[in-house]
């Protein structure tokens, strides 16, 4: 009698908890969706179903590495996040190619990749060019870096590579293509499958140029579009359907609803318009950035000093907004 009662209680509790996890968040997105790939213009999961990355990007791990920890990643996963982008600046202060401690930065990436693996979420290793407006400037170091990374993580099914955050200034699409071909070759020597995201001209906005002349003879490649909704509006957004019509797979690997400076006004109305497009085309989207720096882009409130054990109340307005928008 006692024993059967215990069994009933255990079964009821089991149903209760499994319902909870189904309703709140996917406990292990990577287990469920497996190795992602590119099919036509879409990112798809192991079953060939269109899959949306809903990500948070770190700020530069050169400065905000404390947020790279498994507890923090689990907390945001519970809010619906299925991917962390590890942004490593290459040429700004303490960048990988400008005096930063390479070994240490690689160890932060390793910590991040392993934490994501353990939590069952995807991870983007981002070569965050910015001051170095043309990725060819540091191509030697980039080749070495991606050779090392792709060798280390070739058995991981949750790693994506973003090979040049935002080419800018006078950097042309043909220069980016030249760079991309070389880096893709380096990665593909070790890893045949990982999705690779290629930046586009003018701070990863000119997907139209990429659509007119995409890379040939390569697989599982996507093209970056970045937006900051208080600055970038319909003019930029309208490039998406046109580029998709031409067959270009687009990945929004960085975004925010503040101004392009990372600060200033927040524009939720324009942000909603962006999300209408994101949902319509089932696009992947990553929000900048998981830190408490006193600027509008931060996803954590400036007053919150902790780097883990996050609850929704610790998120900034922008952070809360993204969590809400990612629910649909
Ligand atoms: C910004 C950060 C800011 C930092 C600045 C320079 O938010 O704290 O001082 O970089 O390192 C991007 C870039 C991203 C920018 C962000 C906001 O990819 O590095 O971060 N932004 O300006 N593209 C468009 C906007």
Short mmCIF file of C-alpha atoms and ligand atoms in Angstrom, two decimals:
data_model
loop_
_atom_site.label_atom_id
_atom_site.label_comp_id
_atom_site.label_asym_id
_atom_site.label_seq_id
_atom_site.Cartn_x
_atom_site.Cartn_y
_atom_site.Cartn_z
CA UNK A 1 0.00 0.00 0.00
CA UNK A 2 2.66 2.48 1.09
CA UNK A 3 4.86 1.49 -1.83
CA UNK A 4 2.16 2.00 -4.45
CA UNK A 5 1.36 5.40 -2.98
CA UNK A 6 5.01 6.37 -3.36
CA UNK A 7 4.98 5.21 -6.98
CA UNK A 8 1.91 7.34 -7.71
CA UNK A 9 3.52 10.38 -6.08
CA UNK A 10 6.71 9.83 -8.06
CA UNK A 11 4.81 9.53 -11.36
CA UNK A 12 2.73 12.65 -10.69
CA UNK A 13 5.87 14.59 -9.74
CA UNK A 14 7.59 13.33 -12.88
CA UNK A 15 4.74 14.56 -15.09
CA UNK A 16 4.67 17.87 -13.24
CA UNK A 17 8.40 18.52 -13.69
CA UNK A 18 8.54 17.42 -17.31
CA UNK A 19 5.59 19.68 -18.10
CA UNK A 20 7.38 22.51 -16.39
CA UNK A 21 10.49 22.09 -18.47
CA UNK A 22 8.53 21.80 -21.70
CA UNK A 23 6.60 24.94 -20.94
CA UNK A 24 9.42 27.12 -19.74
CA UNK A 25 12.53 26.32 -21.81
CA UNK A 26 14.15 23.58 -23.79
CA UNK A 27 16.37 21.80 -21.27
CA UNK A 28 18.94 20.88 -23.89
CA UNK A 29 18.48 22.56 -27.28
CA UNK A 30 21.62 20.96 -28.74
CA UNK A 31 20.47 17.47 -27.84
CA UNK A 32 17.13 18.17 -29.44
CA UNK A 33 18.30 19.97 -32.57
CA UNK A 34 21.81 18.59 -33.06
CA UNK A 35 24.26 19.78 -35.69
CA UNK A 36 22.84 22.81 -37.48
CA UNK A 37 23.27 23.27 -41.20
CA UNK A 38 22.25 25.57 -44.01
CA UNK A 39 19.55 24.45 -46.40
CA UNK A 40 18.71 26.96 -49.12
CA UNK A 41 18.32 30.29 -47.36
CA UNK A 42 17.54 28.75 -43.97
CA UNK A 43 19.38 27.51 -40.93
CA UNK A 44 17.98 24.05 -40.16
CA UNK A 45 18.36 21.49 -37.39
CA UNK A 46 19.27 17.81 -37.64
CA UNK A 47 15.76 16.98 -38.81
CA UNK A 48 15.90 19.59 -41.54
CA UNK A 49 13.48 21.89 -39.73
CA UNK A 50 14.15 25.63 -39.81
CA UNK A 51 15.83 26.58 -36.56
CA UNK A 52 16.09 30.01 -34.95
CA UNK A 53 19.10 30.92 -32.85
CA UNK A 54 17.99 33.18 -30.01
CA UNK A 55 21.25 34.40 -28.63
CA UNK A 56 22.99 36.73 -26.24
CA UNK A 57 26.42 38.01 -27.23
CA UNK A 58 29.03 38.72 -24.62
CA UNK A 59 30.62 42.16 -24.68
CA UNK A 60 34.33 41.81 -25.50
CA UNK A 61 35.68 38.84 -23.57
CA UNK A 62 38.85 40.96 -23.49
CA UNK A 63 37.14 43.04 -20.79
CA UNK A 64 34.02 41.24 -19.59
CA UNK A 65 35.17 37.66 -19.26
CA UNK A 66 33.53 37.17 -15.86
CA UNK A 67 30.20 36.67 -17.59
CA UNK A 68 31.63 33.62 -19.34
CA UNK A 69 30.52 30.97 -16.87
CA UNK A 70 28.18 28.01 -16.94
CA UNK A 71 25.86 29.30 -14.23
CA UNK A 72 25.20 32.54 -16.11
CA UNK A 73 24.59 30.62 -19.33
CA UNK A 74 22.13 28.28 -17.59
CA UNK A 75 20.26 31.27 -16.15
CA UNK A 76 19.78 32.89 -19.55
CA UNK A 77 18.94 29.52 -21.10
CA UNK A 78 16.06 29.29 -18.65
CA UNK A 79 14.86 32.61 -20.08
CA UNK A 80 14.79 31.14 -23.60
CA UNK A 81 18.31 31.80 -24.88
CA UNK A 82 19.76 28.93 -26.95
CA UNK A 83 23.11 30.41 -27.95
CA UNK A 84 25.97 32.49 -26.59
CA UNK A 85 28.20 34.50 -28.89
CA UNK A 86 31.73 34.86 -27.56
CA UNK A 87 32.92 38.20 -28.94
CA UNK A 88 36.70 38.47 -28.97
CA UNK A 89 37.95 41.87 -30.12
CA UNK A 90 40.96 41.55 -32.36
CA UNK A 91 42.35 45.03 -32.60
CA UNK A 92 40.87 47.32 -29.99
CA UNK A 93 42.55 47.83 -26.61
CA UNK A 94 43.83 44.47 -25.36
CA UNK A 95 42.61 42.79 -28.54
CA UNK A 96 43.88 39.39 -29.64
CA UNK A 97 46.10 41.03 -32.29
CA UNK A 98 46.86 44.22 -30.36
CA UNK A 99 48.61 43.22 -27.19
CA UNK A 100 45.98 41.01 -25.57
CA UNK A 101 47.07 37.81 -23.86
CA UNK A 102 46.35 35.22 -26.56
CA UNK A 103 46.66 32.18 -24.31
CA UNK A 104 44.34 33.69 -21.77
CA UNK A 105 41.75 34.74 -24.36
CA UNK A 106 41.80 31.24 -25.81
CA UNK A 107 41.23 29.84 -22.33
CA UNK A 108 38.19 32.10 -21.91
CA UNK A 109 36.82 30.83 -25.22
CA UNK A 110 37.46 27.27 -24.09
CA UNK A 111 35.63 27.90 -20.85
CA UNK A 112 32.73 29.39 -22.81
CA UNK A 113 32.53 26.62 -25.39
CA UNK A 114 32.61 23.93 -22.70
CA UNK A 115 30.00 25.74 -20.60
CA UNK A 116 27.70 25.95 -23.63
CA UNK A 117 28.30 22.29 -24.43
CA UNK A 118 27.49 21.30 -20.85
CA UNK A 119 24.28 23.36 -20.92
CA UNK A 120 23.30 22.12 -24.37
CA UNK A 121 23.30 25.49 -26.08
CA UNK A 122 25.01 26.70 -29.24
CA UNK A 123 28.06 28.94 -29.19
CA UNK A 124 29.46 31.35 -31.77
CA UNK A 125 33.20 32.00 -31.75
CA UNK A 126 33.35 35.57 -33.02
CA UNK A 127 36.52 37.14 -34.47
CA UNK A 128 35.40 40.63 -33.52
CA UNK A 129 37.08 42.97 -35.95
CA UNK A 130 36.11 46.63 -35.53
CA UNK A 131 39.00 49.13 -35.47
CA UNK A 132 40.77 46.80 -37.87
CA UNK A 133 38.18 47.59 -40.50
CA UNK A 134 39.52 45.17 -43.10
CA UNK A 135 39.82 41.51 -42.03
CA UNK A 136 42.81 41.06 -44.33
CA UNK A 137 44.88 43.27 -41.98
CA UNK A 138 45.24 40.44 -39.46
CA UNK A 139 44.61 37.47 -41.73
CA UNK A 140 47.79 35.66 -40.64
CA UNK A 141 46.67 35.64 -37.02
CA UNK A 142 43.12 34.83 -38.03
CA UNK A 143 44.29 31.76 -39.96
CA UNK A 144 46.29 30.55 -36.98
CA UNK A 145 43.40 31.20 -34.62
CA UNK A 146 40.75 29.41 -36.68
CA UNK A 147 43.09 26.52 -37.37
CA UNK A 148 43.51 26.06 -33.65
CA UNK A 149 39.81 26.52 -32.82
CA UNK A 150 38.50 24.20 -35.55
CA UNK A 151 40.96 21.52 -34.53
CA UNK A 152 40.02 21.81 -30.89
CA UNK A 153 36.26 21.83 -31.43
CA UNK A 154 35.81 19.65 -34.50
CA UNK A 155 33.95 17.01 -32.49
CA UNK A 156 31.57 19.57 -30.98
CA UNK A 157 28.18 19.84 -32.66
CA UNK A 158 27.27 23.15 -31.01
CA UNK A 159 30.00 25.46 -32.35
CA UNK A 160 29.53 28.10 -35.07
CA UNK A 161 32.24 30.41 -36.36
CA UNK A 162 31.85 34.10 -37.16
CA UNK A 163 35.00 34.96 -39.05
CA UNK A 164 34.86 38.78 -39.25
CA UNK A 165 32.37 40.66 -37.10
CA UNK A 166 32.00 43.93 -38.98
CA UNK A 167 34.20 44.91 -41.90
CA UNK A 168 33.85 48.67 -42.29
CA UNK A 169 35.33 51.85 -43.76
CA UNK A 170 36.35 51.35 -47.35
CA UNK A 171 36.54 47.54 -47.14
CA UNK A 172 34.87 46.06 -50.22
CA UNK A 173 32.89 42.86 -50.56
CA UNK A 174 35.50 41.42 -52.89
CA UNK A 175 38.20 41.96 -50.23
CA UNK A 176 36.00 40.25 -47.64
CA UNK A 177 35.38 37.36 -50.03
CA UNK A 178 39.08 36.92 -50.55
CA UNK A 179 39.57 36.71 -46.79
CA UNK A 180 36.56 34.46 -46.24
CA UNK A 181 37.66 31.91 -48.85
CA UNK A 182 40.99 31.47 -47.07
CA UNK A 183 39.55 31.20 -43.57
CA UNK A 184 36.76 28.85 -44.64
CA UNK A 185 39.41 26.59 -46.17
CA UNK A 186 41.35 26.58 -42.90
CA UNK A 187 38.25 25.67 -40.89
CA UNK A 188 37.04 23.05 -43.36
CA UNK A 189 40.34 21.19 -43.14
CA UNK A 190 39.33 20.23 -39.61
CA UNK A 191 35.59 20.67 -39.51
CA UNK A 192 33.39 19.86 -42.49
CA UNK A 193 30.11 20.81 -40.87
CA UNK A 194 30.19 23.83 -38.58
CA UNK A 195 28.11 26.76 -39.78
CA UNK A 196 30.35 29.70 -40.69
CA UNK A 197 29.06 33.27 -40.62
CA UNK A 198 30.71 35.78 -42.94
CA UNK A 199 30.56 39.53 -42.21
CA UNK A 200 29.40 41.93 -44.94
CA UNK A 201 30.53 45.46 -45.89
CA UNK A 202 29.63 48.59 -43.94
CA UNK A 203 29.43 47.07 -40.44
CA UNK A 204 27.73 43.90 -41.68
CA UNK A 205 24.85 45.64 -43.36
CA UNK A 206 25.40 45.24 -47.10
CA UNK A 207 23.87 41.81 -47.59
CA UNK A 208 22.73 43.08 -50.99
CA UNK A 209 26.36 43.10 -52.16
CA UNK A 210 26.87 39.58 -50.83
CA UNK A 211 23.64 38.45 -52.53
CA UNK A 212 24.88 39.76 -55.89
CA UNK A 213 28.08 37.79 -55.60
CA UNK A 214 27.95 35.04 -52.96
CA UNK A 215 30.83 32.68 -52.20
CA UNK A 216 30.88 29.68 -54.53
CA UNK A 217 31.66 26.03 -53.89
CA UNK A 218 31.26 26.25 -50.12
CA UNK A 219 28.66 24.76 -47.80
CA UNK A 220 27.00 25.76 -44.54
CA UNK A 221 27.86 29.42 -44.94
CA UNK A 222 25.65 32.28 -43.78
CA UNK A 223 26.02 36.03 -44.19
CA UNK A 224 25.86 38.50 -41.31
CA UNK A 225 23.42 41.35 -41.00
CA UNK A 226 23.65 43.51 -37.87
CA UNK A 227 21.12 46.10 -36.75
CA UNK A 228 20.69 48.69 -34.00
CA UNK A 229 17.01 49.59 -34.21
CA UNK A 230 17.21 53.23 -33.06
CA UNK A 231 19.55 53.87 -36.01
CA UNK A 232 18.80 51.21 -38.63
CA UNK A 233 15.28 51.02 -39.97
CA UNK A 234 13.24 49.95 -43.02
CA UNK A 235 15.97 50.84 -45.49
CA UNK A 236 18.23 48.18 -44.03
CA UNK A 237 15.47 45.72 -43.21
CA UNK A 238 14.17 45.79 -46.77
CA UNK A 239 17.42 44.30 -47.98
CA UNK A 240 16.44 41.01 -46.34
CA UNK A 241 13.61 39.77 -48.63
CA UNK A 242 15.52 40.89 -51.72
CA UNK A 243 18.71 39.07 -50.66
CA UNK A 244 16.76 35.92 -49.74
CA UNK A 245 15.10 35.95 -53.13
CA UNK A 246 18.56 35.80 -54.62
CA UNK A 247 19.30 32.80 -52.39
CA UNK A 248 21.36 34.39 -49.61
CA UNK A 249 21.17 32.78 -46.13
CA UNK A 250 21.15 35.61 -43.59
CA UNK A 251 22.11 35.45 -39.91
CA UNK A 252 21.56 38.40 -37.54
CA UNK A 253 24.57 37.73 -35.34
CA UNK A 254 24.43 41.08 -33.53
CA UNK A 255 21.61 43.49 -32.77
CA UNK A 256 20.14 45.87 -30.26
CA UNK A 257 17.26 48.33 -29.98
CA UNK A 258 19.52 51.26 -29.02
CA UNK A 259 21.59 53.45 -31.32
CA UNK A 260 24.52 52.13 -33.34
CA UNK A 261 26.89 53.63 -30.76
CA UNK A 262 25.66 51.04 -28.27
CA UNK A 263 24.15 53.88 -26.26
CA UNK A 264 21.49 56.58 -26.50
CA UNK A 265 17.84 56.12 -27.28
CA UNK A 266 15.99 52.80 -27.19
CA UNK A 267 13.44 52.28 -29.96
CA UNK A 268 11.05 49.44 -29.14
CA UNK A 269 8.63 50.37 -31.92
CA UNK A 270 11.32 49.91 -34.55
CA UNK A 271 12.54 46.83 -32.67
CA UNK A 272 9.07 45.27 -33.05
CA UNK A 273 9.24 45.89 -36.79
CA UNK A 274 12.57 44.07 -36.88
CA UNK A 275 11.06 41.14 -35.00
CA UNK A 276 8.16 40.96 -37.42
CA UNK A 277 10.72 40.32 -40.16
CA UNK A 278 12.72 37.95 -37.94
CA UNK A 279 9.61 35.84 -37.27
CA UNK A 280 8.36 35.99 -40.84
CA UNK A 281 11.59 34.53 -42.21
CA UNK A 282 12.45 32.52 -39.08
CA UNK A 283 15.79 34.31 -38.81
CA UNK A 284 18.39 33.77 -36.15
CA UNK A 285 19.08 36.77 -33.96
CA UNK A 286 21.67 37.58 -31.31
CA UNK A 287 21.45 40.53 -28.88
CA UNK A 288 24.43 42.67 -27.81
CA UNK A 289 25.61 42.43 -24.95
CA UNK A 290 25.67 40.34 -21.77
CA UNK A 291 27.23 42.79 -19.31
CA UNK A 292 26.37 45.64 -16.96
CA UNK A 293 28.37 48.42 -18.64
CA UNK A 294 26.57 51.72 -18.19
CA UNK A 295 25.25 51.99 -21.76
CA UNK A 296 21.87 51.32 -23.38
CA UNK A 297 22.98 48.15 -25.15
CA UNK A 298 23.76 46.24 -21.94
CA UNK A 299 21.44 43.35 -21.17
CA UNK A 300 22.20 43.51 -17.42
CA UNK A 301 21.32 46.54 -15.26
CA UNK A 302 24.40 48.70 -14.47
CA UNK A 303 23.61 48.44 -10.74
CA UNK A 304 23.76 44.62 -10.82
CA UNK A 305 27.28 43.54 -9.94
CA UNK A 306 26.79 39.77 -9.96
CA UNK A 307 27.97 37.74 -12.97
CA UNK A 308 25.71 34.75 -12.35
CA UNK A 309 22.52 33.67 -10.56
CA UNK A 310 20.59 35.94 -12.86
CA UNK A 311 16.88 36.36 -12.53
CA UNK A 312 14.74 38.40 -14.84
CA UNK A 313 14.84 41.34 -12.42
CA UNK A 314 18.59 41.67 -13.01
CA UNK A 315 18.11 42.28 -16.72
CA UNK A 316 18.01 45.81 -18.11
CA UNK A 317 14.90 47.00 -19.97
CA UNK A 318 16.61 45.96 -23.17
CA UNK A 319 17.44 42.53 -21.76
CA UNK A 320 13.84 42.02 -20.61
CA UNK A 321 12.57 43.17 -23.99
CA UNK A 322 14.66 40.62 -25.86
CA UNK A 323 13.58 37.80 -23.55
CA UNK A 324 9.96 38.75 -24.23
CA UNK A 325 10.45 39.03 -27.99
CA UNK A 326 12.31 35.71 -28.16
CA UNK A 327 9.27 33.93 -26.68
CA UNK A 328 7.62 34.08 -30.11
C1 LIG B 1 30.61 48.71 -28.59
C2 LIG B 1 30.39 48.55 -27.09
C3 LIG B 1 31.06 49.67 -26.34
C4 LIG B 1 32.52 49.76 -26.74
C5 LIG B 1 32.65 49.88 -28.26
C6 LIG B 1 34.08 49.85 -28.76
O1 LIG B 1 29.01 48.48 -26.84
O2 LIG B 1 30.94 49.47 -24.95
O3 LIG B 1 33.13 50.88 -26.14
O4 LIG B 1 31.98 48.78 -28.87
O5 LIG B 1 34.73 48.68 -28.41
C7 LIG B 1 28.89 47.16 -33.13
C8 LIG B 1 30.08 46.39 -32.74
C9 LIG B 1 30.23 46.35 -31.23
C10 LIG B 1 29.87 47.67 -30.60
C11 LIG B 1 28.39 47.93 -30.86
C12 LIG B 1 27.88 49.23 -30.26
O6 LIG B 1 30.08 45.08 -33.27
O7 LIG B 1 31.56 46.00 -30.94
O8 LIG B 1 30.09 47.57 -29.23
N1 LIG B 1 28.15 47.92 -32.30
O9 LIG B 1 28.55 50.32 -30.81
N2 LIG B 1 28.39 47.28 -34.36
C13 LIG B 1 27.35 48.13 -34.33
C14 LIG B 1 27.19 48.55 -33.03
#
